[in-house]
PDB file of C-alpha atoms in Angstrom:
ATOM      1  CA  MET A   1     144.717 189.426 122.531  1.00  0.00           C
ATOM      2  CA  PHE A   2     143.221 191.951 120.071  1.00  0.00           C
ATOM      3  CA  PHE A   3     146.650 193.437 119.350  1.00  0.00           C
ATOM      4  CA  ILE A   4     148.155 189.974 118.848  1.00  0.00           C
ATOM      5  CA  GLU A   5     145.503 189.043 116.292  1.00  0.00           C
ATOM      6  CA  ALA A   6     145.750 192.461 114.613  1.00  0.00           C
ATOM      7  CA  LYS A   7     149.525 192.027 114.330  1.00  0.00           C
ATOM      8  CA  ARG A   8     149.060 188.600 112.780  1.00  0.00           C
ATOM      9  CA  ILE A   9     146.586 189.889 110.192  1.00  0.00           C
ATOM     10  CA  ILE A  10     148.865 192.830 109.301  1.00  0.00           C
ATOM     11  CA  VAL A  11     151.812 190.477 108.801  1.00  0.00           C
ATOM     12  CA  VAL A  12     149.677 188.118 106.682  1.00  0.00           C
ATOM     13  CA  ILE A  13     148.620 191.049 104.460  1.00  0.00           C
ATOM     14  CA  PHE A  14     152.243 192.210 104.179  1.00  0.00           C
ATOM     15  CA  GLY A  15     153.268 188.665 103.270  1.00  0.00           C
ATOM     16  CA  ALA A  16     150.576 188.615 100.571  1.00  0.00           C
ATOM     17  CA  LEU A  17     151.990 191.868  99.186  1.00  0.00           C
ATOM     18  CA  LEU A  18     155.503 190.388  99.008  1.00  0.00           C
ATOM     19  CA  VAL A  19     154.265 187.259  97.235  1.00  0.00           C
ATOM     20  CA  SER A  20     152.409 189.447  94.725  1.00  0.00           C
ATOM     21  CA  ILE A  21     155.515 191.584  94.103  1.00  0.00           C
ATOM     22  CA  SER A  22     157.531 188.419  93.564  1.00  0.00           C
ATOM     23  CA  LEU A  23     155.101 187.190  90.919  1.00  0.00           C
ATOM     24  CA  ASN A  24     154.263 190.417  89.073  1.00  0.00           C
ATOM     25  CA  PHE A  25     157.723 192.014  89.102  1.00  0.00           C
ATOM     26  CA  PHE A  26     159.978 188.988  88.657  1.00  0.00           C
ATOM     27  CA  LEU A  27     158.498 185.564  87.950  1.00  0.00           C
ATOM     28  CA  ILE A  28     155.524 185.937  85.577  1.00  0.00           C
ATOM     29  CA  ASN A  29     157.232 187.637  82.626  1.00  0.00           C
ATOM     30  CA  ALA A  30     160.288 185.418  83.027  1.00  0.00           C
ATOM     31  CA  ASN A  31     158.133 182.234  82.867  1.00  0.00           C
ATOM     32  CA  VAL A  32     159.691 181.140  86.152  1.00  0.00           C
ATOM     33  CA  TYR A  33     157.155 179.572  88.471  1.00  0.00           C
ATOM     34  CA  ALA A  34     156.516 180.038  92.171  1.00  0.00           C
ATOM     35  CA  SER A  35     155.835 177.212  94.602  1.00  0.00           C
ATOM     36  CA  GLY A  36     152.488 175.737  95.591  1.00  0.00           C
ATOM     37  CA  PHE A  37     149.152 177.017  94.334  1.00  0.00           C
ATOM     38  CA  SER A  38     150.688 180.341  93.251  1.00  0.00           C
ATOM     39  CA  GLY A  39     152.935 178.497  90.816  1.00  0.00           C
ATOM     40  CA  ALA A  40     150.065 176.287  89.655  1.00  0.00           C
ATOM     41  CA  ALA A  41     147.871 179.338  88.989  1.00  0.00           C
ATOM     42  CA  GLN A  42     150.751 181.051  87.211  1.00  0.00           C
ATOM     43  CA  LEU A  43     151.378 178.009  84.986  1.00  0.00           C
ATOM     44  CA  VAL A  44     147.696 177.535  84.096  1.00  0.00           C
ATOM     45  CA  SER A  45     147.379 181.259  83.300  1.00  0.00           C
ATOM     46  CA  SER A  46     150.398 181.052  80.979  1.00  0.00           C
ATOM     47  CA  VAL A  47     149.098 177.935  79.215  1.00  0.00           C
ATOM     48  CA  LEU A  48     145.600 179.373  78.709  1.00  0.00           C
ATOM     49  CA  ASN A  49     147.024 182.585  77.303  1.00  0.00           C
ATOM     50  CA  ASP A  50     149.761 181.089  75.107  1.00  0.00           C
ATOM     51  CA  GLN A  51     147.977 177.969  73.851  1.00  0.00           C
ATOM     52  CA  LEU A  52     144.285 178.924  73.774  1.00  0.00           C
ATOM     53  CA  GLY A  53     144.326 182.717  73.739  1.00  0.00           C
ATOM     54  CA  ILE A  54     142.226 182.838  76.923  1.00  0.00           C
ATOM     55  CA  VAL A  55     143.324 185.587  79.297  1.00  0.00           C
ATOM     56  CA  ILE A  56     142.720 184.798  82.965  1.00  0.00           C
ATOM     57  CA  SER A  57     145.044 186.445  85.441  1.00  0.00           C
ATOM     58  CA  THR A  58     147.145 184.537  87.946  1.00  0.00           C
ATOM     59  CA  GLY A  59     145.351 186.268  90.814  1.00  0.00           C
ATOM     60  CA  ILE A  60     141.876 185.176  89.718  1.00  0.00           C
ATOM     61  CA  LEU A  61     143.009 181.584  89.164  1.00  0.00           C
ATOM     62  CA  LEU A  62     144.726 181.547  92.556  1.00  0.00           C
ATOM     63  CA  PHE A  63     141.488 182.561  94.235  1.00  0.00           C
ATOM     64  CA  LEU A  64     139.419 179.998  92.281  1.00  0.00           C
ATOM     65  CA  PHE A  65     141.858 177.176  93.089  1.00  0.00           C
ATOM     66  CA  ASN A  66     141.601 178.005  96.790  1.00  0.00           C
ATOM     67  CA  ILE A  67     137.790 177.968  97.111  1.00  0.00           C
ATOM     68  CA  PRO A  68     137.479 174.158  97.549  1.00  0.00           C
ATOM     69  CA  VAL A  69     140.602 174.228  99.727  1.00  0.00           C
ATOM     70  CA  PHE A  70     138.976 176.767 102.066  1.00  0.00           C
ATOM     71  CA  ILE A  71     135.970 174.467 102.470  1.00  0.00           C
ATOM     72  CA  LEU A  72     138.269 171.510 103.185  1.00  0.00           C
ATOM     73  CA  GLY A  73     140.320 173.510 105.674  1.00  0.00           C
ATOM     74  CA  TRP A  74     137.263 174.844 107.504  1.00  0.00           C
ATOM     75  CA  PHE A  75     136.084 171.328 108.402  1.00  0.00           C
ATOM     76  CA  LYS A  76     139.369 169.394 108.555  1.00  0.00           C
ATOM     77  CA  VAL A  77     142.063 171.784 109.804  1.00  0.00           C
ATOM     78  CA  GLY A  78     140.405 174.492 111.875  1.00  0.00           C
ATOM     79  CA  LYS A  79     138.410 177.681 111.486  1.00  0.00           C
ATOM     80  CA  GLY A  80     141.093 180.029 112.803  1.00  0.00           C
ATOM     81  CA  PHE A  81     143.813 178.657 110.535  1.00  0.00           C
ATOM     82  CA  THR A  82     141.460 178.762 107.536  1.00  0.00           C
ATOM     83  CA  ILE A  83     140.403 182.368 108.218  1.00  0.00           C
ATOM     84  CA  TYR A  84     144.032 183.521 108.045  1.00  0.00           C
ATOM     85  CA  SER A  85     144.406 181.538 104.831  1.00  0.00           C
ATOM     86  CA  ILE A  86     141.376 183.303 103.342  1.00  0.00           C
ATOM     87  CA  VAL A  87     142.800 186.706 104.321  1.00  0.00           C
ATOM     88  CA  SER A  88     146.129 185.813 102.722  1.00  0.00           C
ATOM     89  CA  VAL A  89     144.644 184.561  99.445  1.00  0.00           C
ATOM     90  CA  VAL A  90     142.133 187.422  99.130  1.00  0.00           C
ATOM     91  CA  PHE A  91     144.831 190.056  99.565  1.00  0.00           C
ATOM     92  CA  THR A  92     147.280 188.188  97.312  1.00  0.00           C
ATOM     93  CA  THR A  93     144.600 188.156  94.595  1.00  0.00           C
ATOM     94  CA  LEU A  94     143.870 191.848  95.191  1.00  0.00           C
ATOM     95  CA  PHE A  95     147.534 192.853  95.012  1.00  0.00           C
ATOM     96  CA  LEU A  96     148.108 190.711  91.914  1.00  0.00           C
ATOM     97  CA  GLU A  97     145.250 192.534  90.194  1.00  0.00           C
ATOM     98  CA  LEU A  98     146.344 196.016  91.329  1.00  0.00           C
ATOM     99  CA  LEU A  99     150.094 195.763  90.750  1.00  0.00           C
ATOM    100  CA  PRO A 100     151.319 195.951  87.149  1.00  0.00           C
ATOM    101  CA  VAL A 101     153.161 193.008  85.605  1.00  0.00           C
ATOM    102  CA  LEU A 102     156.664 194.357  84.988  1.00  0.00           C
ATOM    103  CA  SER A 103     160.066 193.138  83.884  1.00  0.00           C
ATOM    104  CA  LEU A 104     162.586 194.773  86.170  1.00  0.00           C
ATOM    105  CA  SER A 105     165.358 192.724  84.582  1.00  0.00           C
ATOM    106  CA  ASP A 106     165.862 190.713  81.409  1.00  0.00           C
ATOM    107  CA  ASP A 107     168.222 188.362  83.254  1.00  0.00           C
ATOM    108  CA  ILE A 108     166.246 185.217  84.046  1.00  0.00           C
ATOM    109  CA  ILE A 109     168.668 184.241  86.828  1.00  0.00           C
ATOM    110  CA  LEU A 110     168.082 187.544  88.621  1.00  0.00           C
ATOM    111  CA  ASN A 111     164.334 187.123  88.232  1.00  0.00           C
ATOM    112  CA  ALA A 112     164.456 183.582  89.644  1.00  0.00           C
ATOM    113  CA  VAL A 113     166.670 184.515  92.617  1.00  0.00           C
ATOM    114  CA  PHE A 114     164.991 187.777  93.617  1.00  0.00           C
ATOM    115  CA  GLY A 115     161.514 186.356  92.985  1.00  0.00           C
ATOM    116  CA  GLY A 116     162.352 183.374  95.167  1.00  0.00           C
ATOM    117  CA  VAL A 117     163.800 185.541  97.953  1.00  0.00           C
ATOM    118  CA  ILE A 118     160.843 187.938  98.102  1.00  0.00           C
ATOM    119  CA  ALA A 119     158.269 185.119  97.976  1.00  0.00           C
ATOM    120  CA  GLY A 120     160.196 183.233 100.664  1.00  0.00           C
ATOM    121  CA  VAL A 121     160.138 186.251 102.975  1.00  0.00           C
ATOM    122  CA  GLY A 122     156.399 186.697 102.447  1.00  0.00           C
ATOM    123  CA  VAL A 123     155.557 183.063 103.154  1.00  0.00           C
ATOM    124  CA  GLY A 124     158.082 182.755 105.992  1.00  0.00           C
ATOM    125  CA  LEU A 125     156.709 185.756 107.882  1.00  0.00           C
ATOM    126  CA  SER A 126     153.175 184.364 107.679  1.00  0.00           C
ATOM    127  CA  LEU A 127     154.269 180.926 108.903  1.00  0.00           C
ATOM    128  CA  LYS A 128     156.341 182.417 111.719  1.00  0.00           C
ATOM    129  CA  LEU A 129     153.209 183.995 113.188  1.00  0.00           C
ATOM    130  CA  GLY A 130     151.228 180.769 112.916  1.00  0.00           C
ATOM    131  CA  ALA A 131     149.270 181.835 109.862  1.00  0.00           C
ATOM    132  CA  SER A 132     148.975 180.278 106.434  1.00  0.00           C
ATOM    133  CA  THR A 133     149.255 181.394 102.834  1.00  0.00           C
ATOM    134  CA  GLY A 134     146.417 179.023 101.910  1.00  0.00           C
ATOM    135  CA  GLY A 135     146.454 176.524  99.075  1.00  0.00           C
ATOM    136  CA  MET A 136     148.977 173.773  99.549  1.00  0.00           C
ATOM    137  CA  ASP A 137     149.439 174.529 103.258  1.00  0.00           C
ATOM    138  CA  ILE A 138     145.909 173.297 103.960  1.00  0.00           C
ATOM    139  CA  VAL A 139     145.966 170.378 101.512  1.00  0.00           C
ATOM    140  CA  ALA A 140     149.311 169.168 102.863  1.00  0.00           C
ATOM    141  CA  MET A 141     148.120 169.410 106.472  1.00  0.00           C
ATOM    142  CA  VAL A 142     145.020 167.322 105.731  1.00  0.00           C
ATOM    143  CA  LEU A 143     147.003 164.689 103.817  1.00  0.00           C
ATOM    144  CA  SER A 144     149.670 164.670 106.524  1.00  0.00           C
ATOM    145  CA  ARG A 145     147.064 163.914 109.178  1.00  0.00           C
ATOM    146  CA  LEU A 146     145.546 161.123 107.103  1.00  0.00           C
ATOM    147  CA  GLN A 147     148.873 159.480 106.286  1.00  0.00           C
ATOM    148  CA  ASP A 148     150.950 160.791 109.233  1.00  0.00           C
ATOM    149  CA  LYS A 149     153.743 161.805 106.863  1.00  0.00           C
ATOM    150  CA  PRO A 150     155.702 165.075 106.849  1.00  0.00           C
ATOM    151  CA  ILE A 151     154.053 168.008 105.084  1.00  0.00           C
ATOM    152  CA  GLY A 152     157.215 168.548 103.021  1.00  0.00           C
ATOM    153  CA  ILE A 153     156.536 165.391 100.999  1.00  0.00           C
ATOM    154  CA  TYR A 154     153.334 166.857  99.577  1.00  0.00           C
ATOM    155  CA  PHE A 155     154.958 170.207  98.818  1.00  0.00           C
ATOM    156  CA  LEU A 156     157.689 168.310  96.987  1.00  0.00           C
ATOM    157  CA  VAL A 157     155.162 166.397  94.858  1.00  0.00           C
ATOM    158  CA  LEU A 158     153.205 169.506  93.787  1.00  0.00           C
ATOM    159  CA  ASN A 159     156.322 171.536  93.074  1.00  0.00           C
ATOM    160  CA  GLY A 160     157.775 168.602  91.159  1.00  0.00           C
ATOM    161  CA  ILE A 161     154.696 168.547  88.916  1.00  0.00           C
ATOM    162  CA  ILE A 162     155.063 172.298  88.279  1.00  0.00           C
ATOM    163  CA  ILE A 163     158.742 171.897  87.374  1.00  0.00           C
ATOM    164  CA  VAL A 164     158.086 168.993  84.965  1.00  0.00           C
ATOM    165  CA  LEU A 165     155.205 170.809  83.235  1.00  0.00           C
ATOM    166  CA  ALA A 166     157.283 173.978  82.922  1.00  0.00           C
ATOM    167  CA  GLY A 167     159.957 171.961  81.138  1.00  0.00           C
ATOM    168  CA  ILE A 168     157.482 170.191  78.834  1.00  0.00           C
ATOM    169  CA  LEU A 169     155.246 173.137  77.915  1.00  0.00           C
ATOM    170  CA  TYR A 170     158.024 175.686  77.595  1.00  0.00           C
ATOM    171  CA  GLU A 171     161.802 175.466  77.338  1.00  0.00           C
ATOM    172  CA  PRO A 172     163.635 172.913  79.521  1.00  0.00           C
ATOM    173  CA  GLU A 173     165.603 175.876  80.878  1.00  0.00           C
ATOM    174  CA  ASN A 174     162.383 177.200  82.421  1.00  0.00           C
ATOM    175  CA  ALA A 175     162.194 174.084  84.563  1.00  0.00           C
ATOM    176  CA  LEU A 176     165.782 174.594  85.724  1.00  0.00           C
ATOM    177  CA  TYR A 177     165.220 178.233  86.581  1.00  0.00           C
ATOM    178  CA  THR A 178     162.014 177.279  88.385  1.00  0.00           C
ATOM    179  CA  MET A 179     164.077 174.876  90.489  1.00  0.00           C
ATOM    180  CA  VAL A 180     166.402 177.760  91.353  1.00  0.00           C
ATOM    181  CA  ALA A 181     163.482 179.957  92.404  1.00  0.00           C
ATOM    182  CA  LEU A 182     161.947 177.167  94.497  1.00  0.00           C
ATOM    183  CA  TYR A 183     165.252 176.350  96.183  1.00  0.00           C
ATOM    184  CA  VAL A 184     165.888 179.985  97.070  1.00  0.00           C
ATOM    185  CA  SER A 185     162.330 180.416  98.328  1.00  0.00           C
ATOM    186  CA  ILE A 186     162.510 177.324 100.558  1.00  0.00           C
ATOM    187  CA  ALA A 187     165.934 178.350 101.895  1.00  0.00           C
ATOM    188  CA  VAL A 188     164.608 181.790 102.887  1.00  0.00           C
ATOM    189  CA  ILE A 189     161.522 180.256 104.536  1.00  0.00           C
ATOM    190  CA  ASP A 190     163.817 177.968 106.531  1.00  0.00           C
ATOM    191  CA  MET A 191     165.882 180.958 107.681  1.00  0.00           C
ATOM    192  CA  ILE A 192     162.795 182.806 108.910  1.00  0.00           C
ATOM    193  CA  HIS A 193     160.780 179.902 110.223  1.00  0.00           C
ATOM    194  CA  THR A 194     161.520 176.386 111.425  1.00  0.00           C
ATOM    195  CA  ARG A 195     161.548 173.895 108.569  1.00  0.00           C
ATOM    196  CA  HIS A 196     160.397 170.915 110.649  1.00  0.00           C
ATOM    197  CA  GLU A 197     156.794 169.755 110.772  1.00  0.00           C
ATOM    198  CA  LYS A 198     156.946 168.791 114.458  1.00  0.00           C
ATOM    199  CA  VAL A 199     159.046 170.414 117.165  1.00  0.00           C
ATOM    200  CA  THR A 200     159.559 169.701 120.873  1.00  0.00           C
ATOM    201  CA  ALA A 201     159.210 172.476 123.443  1.00  0.00           C
ATOM    202  CA  MET A 202     160.875 172.231 126.851  1.00  0.00           C
ATOM    203  CA  ILE A 203     159.699 175.032 129.141  1.00  0.00           C
ATOM    204  CA  ILE A 204     161.333 175.723 132.517  1.00  0.00           C
ATOM    205  CA  THR A 205     158.914 177.697 134.688  1.00  0.00           C
ATOM    206  CA  HIS A 206     157.710 178.513 138.207  1.00  0.00           C
ATOM    207  CA  LYS A 207     154.101 178.515 136.947  1.00  0.00           C
ATOM    208  CA  ALA A 208     153.695 175.010 135.566  1.00  0.00           C
ATOM    209  CA  GLU A 209     150.012 174.561 136.448  1.00  0.00           C
ATOM    210  CA  GLU A 210     148.932 177.964 135.093  1.00  0.00           C
ATOM    211  CA  LEU A 211     150.951 177.441 131.922  1.00  0.00           C
ATOM    212  CA  GLN A 212     149.568 173.947 131.399  1.00  0.00           C
ATOM    213  CA  GLN A 213     145.987 175.197 131.707  1.00  0.00           C
ATOM    214  CA  ALA A 214     146.630 178.114 129.324  1.00  0.00           C
ATOM    215  CA  ILE A 215     148.167 175.815 126.706  1.00  0.00           C
ATOM    216  CA  HIS A 216     145.275 173.355 126.895  1.00  0.00           C
ATOM    217  CA  GLU A 217     142.769 176.164 126.441  1.00  0.00           C
ATOM    218  CA  LYS A 218     144.386 176.976 123.088  1.00  0.00           C
ATOM    219  CA  MET A 219     145.567 173.624 121.730  1.00  0.00           C
ATOM    220  CA  VAL A 220     145.010 169.901 122.260  1.00  0.00           C
ATOM    221  CA  ARG A 221     148.445 168.550 123.080  1.00  0.00           C
ATOM    222  CA  GLY A 222     149.764 166.153 125.693  1.00  0.00           C
ATOM    223  CA  ILE A 223     152.082 167.779 128.246  1.00  0.00           C
ATOM    224  CA  THR A 224     154.485 166.084 130.654  1.00  0.00           C
ATOM    225  CA  ILE A 225     155.457 168.056 133.779  1.00  0.00           C
ATOM    226  CA  ILE A 226     158.897 167.115 135.114  1.00  0.00           C
ATOM    227  CA  PRO A 227     160.369 168.424 138.395  1.00  0.00           C
ATOM    228  CA  ALA A 228     163.506 170.521 137.779  1.00  0.00           C
ATOM    229  CA  LYS A 229     166.060 172.361 139.901  1.00  0.00           C
ATOM    230  CA  GLY A 230     168.289 175.273 138.966  1.00  0.00           C
ATOM    231  CA  ALA A 231     171.949 174.263 139.160  1.00  0.00           C
ATOM    232  CA  TYR A 232     173.110 177.745 140.172  1.00  0.00           C
ATOM    233  CA  SER A 233     170.113 179.146 142.075  1.00  0.00           C
ATOM    234  CA  LYS A 234     169.078 175.785 143.597  1.00  0.00           C
ATOM    235  CA  GLU A 235     165.460 176.865 143.045  1.00  0.00           C
ATOM    236  CA  ASN A 236     162.816 174.197 142.558  1.00  0.00           C
ATOM    237  CA  LYS A 237     161.022 174.575 139.235  1.00  0.00           C
ATOM    238  CA  ASN A 238     159.137 172.425 136.732  1.00  0.00           C
ATOM    239  CA  MET A 239     159.728 171.594 133.094  1.00  0.00           C
ATOM    240  CA  LEU A 240     156.810 171.270 130.693  1.00  0.00           C
ATOM    241  CA  TYR A 241     157.614 168.888 127.851  1.00  0.00           C
ATOM    242  CA  LEU A 242     155.361 168.847 124.790  1.00  0.00           C
ATOM    243  CA  VAL A 243     155.437 168.208 121.037  1.00  0.00           C
ATOM    244  CA  ILE A 244     153.627 170.606 118.695  1.00  0.00           C
ATOM    245  CA  THR A 245     153.440 171.367 114.997  1.00  0.00           C
ATOM    246  CA  ARG A 246     155.307 174.319 113.539  1.00  0.00           C
ATOM    247  CA  TYR A 247     151.987 176.084 112.912  1.00  0.00           C
ATOM    248  CA  GLU A 248     151.341 176.181 116.684  1.00  0.00           C
ATOM    249  CA  LEU A 249     154.735 177.644 117.554  1.00  0.00           C
ATOM    250  CA  TYR A 250     153.630 181.267 117.472  1.00  0.00           C
ATOM    251  CA  ASP A 251     150.576 180.574 119.663  1.00  0.00           C
ATOM    252  CA  LEU A 252     152.767 178.770 122.196  1.00  0.00           C
ATOM    253  CA  GLU A 253     155.182 181.701 122.335  1.00  0.00           C
ATOM    254  CA  GLN A 254     152.337 184.130 123.017  1.00  0.00           C
ATOM    255  CA  ILE A 255     150.911 181.919 125.778  1.00  0.00           C
ATOM    256  CA  ILE A 256     154.293 181.649 127.512  1.00  0.00           C
ATOM    257  CA  ASN A 257     154.831 185.415 127.362  1.00  0.00           C
ATOM    258  CA  GLN A 258     151.394 186.056 128.860  1.00  0.00           C
ATOM    259  CA  VAL A 259     151.629 183.507 131.702  1.00  0.00           C
ATOM    260  CA  ASP A 260     155.316 183.575 132.629  1.00  0.00           C
ATOM    261  CA  GLU A 261     157.553 185.971 130.739  1.00  0.00           C
ATOM    262  CA  ASN A 262     160.532 184.733 132.787  1.00  0.00           C
ATOM    263  CA  ALA A 263     160.153 181.144 131.609  1.00  0.00           C
ATOM    264  CA  PHE A 264     163.054 179.563 129.721  1.00  0.00           C
ATOM    265  CA  THR A 265     162.014 177.687 126.585  1.00  0.00           C
ATOM    266  CA  ASN A 266     164.058 175.457 124.312  1.00  0.00           C
ATOM    267  CA  ILE A 267     162.625 174.447 120.899  1.00  0.00           C
ATOM    268  CA  VAL A 268     164.291 171.486 119.192  1.00  0.00           C
ATOM    269  CA  GLN A 269     163.739 169.468 116.042  1.00  0.00           C
ATOM    270  CA  THR A 270     161.538 166.388 116.337  1.00  0.00           C
ATOM    271  CA  VAL A 271     162.533 163.818 113.725  1.00  0.00           C
ATOM    272  CA  GLY A 272     159.804 161.319 114.554  1.00  0.00           C
ATOM    273  CA  ILE A 273     157.206 160.320 117.122  1.00  0.00           C
ATOM    274  CA  PHE A 274     156.122 156.896 118.362  1.00  0.00           C
ATOM    275  CA  GLY A 275     152.852 156.854 120.276  1.00  0.00           C
ATOM    276  CA  PHE A 276     149.956 159.263 120.543  1.00  0.00           C
ATOM    277  CA  PHE A 277     149.970 162.498 118.564  1.00  0.00           C
ATOM    278  CA  ARG A 278     146.791 164.257 117.452  1.00  0.00           C
ATOM    279  CA  LYS A 279     145.904 163.491 113.848  1.00  0.00           C
ATOM    280  CA  GLU A 280     142.796 162.821 111.742  1.00  0.00           C
ATOM    281  CA  GLY A 281     140.615 160.219 113.411  1.00  0.00           C
ATOM    282  CA  ASP A 282     141.810 160.963 116.963  1.00  0.00           C
ATOM    283  CA  PRO A 283     139.083 161.271 119.626  1.00  0.00           C
ATOM    284  CA  THR A 284     140.358 164.779 120.399  1.00  0.00           C
ATOM    285  CA  LEU A 285     139.108 165.938 117.012  1.00  0.00           C
ATOM    286  CA  LYS A 286     135.526 164.842 117.646  1.00  0.00           C
TER     287      LYS A 286
END
């Protein structure tokens, strides 16, 4: 377990480094904005500097914006998830302060595309291991639980505000290039990690009881155990059927590997759910 957690922290730090490289080497000087709180911090930093002559770096603003979000996440989302978010934001702030702000290219298209790709890889790797990059991840999860709507809606709203403000405060072209960077970033995240908020796992195993107990020790999710039989081997097995969020996917994978490395697991998109699913206000959260 120690090595699993160490691996996750290392990947989160590496993801923070990639996000920082994306901002300092490509997006900041080009006035092309990243997604989420990083883009919001970047935009506010630009406005303060250009309009009021106040110099506050993107990294410092990113950290300040996340302080109330950390408090919200600690009580509403979960301590483990929030701790990884804190690690990500702290190291992103550190790298943003240590790395110089450069212009590797004067071509704004290249800056938007490469900045979006590198940021997408950084965020995608963190999400793939069940961690968070902080900021909007936590806010969207809380709002999603309250309203039971997909997280993507809230990302879309915040990014839409960033795009509109970029077009109003600077050139309209900046808004268009920001859209390019956001599209590329989201596409890369989707390639690395599942894009869907909820997914269904179907696990074929000889160790249904042990696996069920191990899953329930880690997460509060309903599980249906269905008798199954191998068509070729004629062996009697069981299938565990459960719906989880994308943030729990990495934890589920680790549990399966520890309990039954020979289990066969199929992960599929879940478009919608009718009935019980853990959200804010559920007895399981008390």
